[in-house]
Amino acid sequence: MRHIIVGSSHYAQLAILAVREADPAGLVIVIDRSTEAAERLAASVGGKVIVGDPTDPRIHEAAEMDKADVIIAASDSDALNIKVAEIAKKTYRIPIVITLVNNPLNQDEAMTRGSDYVISPSSPLQSHIKAIISTDKWVKATTPEFFGIDLYLYRVVKSSILGITLSQIREELRGYEAYAIGLTKTGSLIRDPSYELREGDVIVIVAPRGMGEAAVEKIRSLIARIQRIRAEMESRRSVYP
Amino acid sequence: MLVSIIVPVIGDVGKLRTVLKAARRIKKEDIEIIVVDGTIGGKAKHIAKGRDIKVIYQSILRYPGKGIAMRDGYYFSEGDLIVYLDSDTEKADPNNIRELYRPILDGAADVVKAGLSRRFLEIEEMVKKHIEKLYPGLASIKHPLSPYTACKRKVLTNISWEPGWGADIALLLDAHRAGFRILEVDLDLKEKSSKKQPPHRVYREQIIEIMEAVLKRAREDGKIGVEEANKILEEAGAVA
């Protein structure tokens, strides 16, 4: 296969190694404005170098863009990556166009302009931080767009849903396009639906893209309901000791 | 001819609404307006929304990131003529903006600089002093650090972009080094007395970044040695 890598950013260096591993015999072409950077990057996988502006048609011709199977726009400018991807798709009809966005807010623009796949390497940063700090909140995990799934995670803590069973959660999700699985604090899959959740266990909700939030909302209302009932029981107990 | 008006927004949105309103009122040329949103949380996007304005988020949210935003805007644009405006322009009006790029339409220049930025006044004096010595061809430019620049698209293919505060001076110097014709027009785009000087530490960082951009080029051109460049940089930091 013929692969074109545009740019020589930090991420381009990782991307080119992935390409080489996935296709050991493929031709890899690096396009960059800097001769030195392009040569160093290409040399790491025995690739070819084209130096120049990646939006210039003369450079496209030199790189034989019309024959490429894959292009990865991986410079450190999202604007450039989006533009190159648009040209690759609309002018040269390259079958696989991958755009790297450094700023996750540019993902939609990249998709709209014709990229087949958009990768935002910094996206997991936010969800990871939230997952570490907010133990009592649902965290939406970032998955590549093409998987088409929503993945929500919740770490059980004392104040929330101790004692609730997986079957209660699954029952609550009946009629929703979502499924719940549980993992113990030590990372084992919870197979027994009647297992009562303990501190440190993790609930995972898997749903088709766009449907996860509704399922999570449903679980939130279940938790609120159970907490209300527990509070009522607690207050009755204090009235009638 | 398509004119791309690029407004980098770094830090806060300033007078962005006024600038966009003025740019949209230009009717004599085909205009493309691009906002490069470098704010945290995409505040500029909200202002530009629904106004037929293209918005791209700054690739790397490094502050100041002025050059990152300018470069993103250039890559995102389609115009043959590129105009950079400051998002904090208090006196933006369509005539003023048009006067900035008119010399290029008239064939009188490839690059036009304009305006006065109070913020850089003292830095500007220092930079001018060195530029007069290192690049005498630019001695007539009164405001080399002005954020208001118009240029032909081909000028920007010759720029070695500086990521931060050195971006405006780098554009001017690289255009000069590549042999483009540079002109300065006297436009009153920013309220002269309204800008407060930034805190001392920030001010010092700005001076250092700007002087580094100048000295790097002077060294590349063999106009100055490493020792002299370091001495000038030290003096610049001390002045701040």
XYZ file of C-alpha atoms in Angstrom, chain A residues 33 53-55 75-80 82-83 86 102-103 105-106 109 113, chain B residues 55-61 71-72 74-78 153 156-157 159 161:
38
model
C 8.055 22.004 4.718
C 3.805 23.081 1.071
C 1.361 20.167 1.497
C -1.461 22.234 -0.031
C 1.112 18.314 11.330
C 0.895 20.480 14.437
C -1.621 22.779 12.731
C -5.214 21.559 12.782
C -6.125 24.059 10.080
C -3.495 22.589 7.764
C -8.145 19.731 7.871
C -7.333 21.436 4.581
C -10.243 17.890 2.371
C -4.415 18.679 18.308
C -7.360 20.619 19.733
C -12.745 21.190 19.513
C -11.741 20.870 15.844
C -14.840 20.637 11.425
C -14.615 18.653 5.542
C -14.051 29.600 12.963
C -11.128 27.316 13.635
C -9.892 26.576 17.117
C -6.224 27.306 17.729
C -4.347 24.018 17.284
C -2.247 24.215 20.400
C -3.647 26.198 23.305
C -0.492 30.383 11.056
C -3.741 28.435 11.615
C -3.452 31.424 7.068
C -3.739 27.669 6.473
C -7.504 27.803 6.890
C -7.952 30.735 4.514
C -8.563 30.703 0.771
C -0.734 35.097 0.137
C 3.275 33.835 3.962
C 4.797 30.823 2.271
C 7.501 32.853 6.812
C 6.413 31.173 12.061
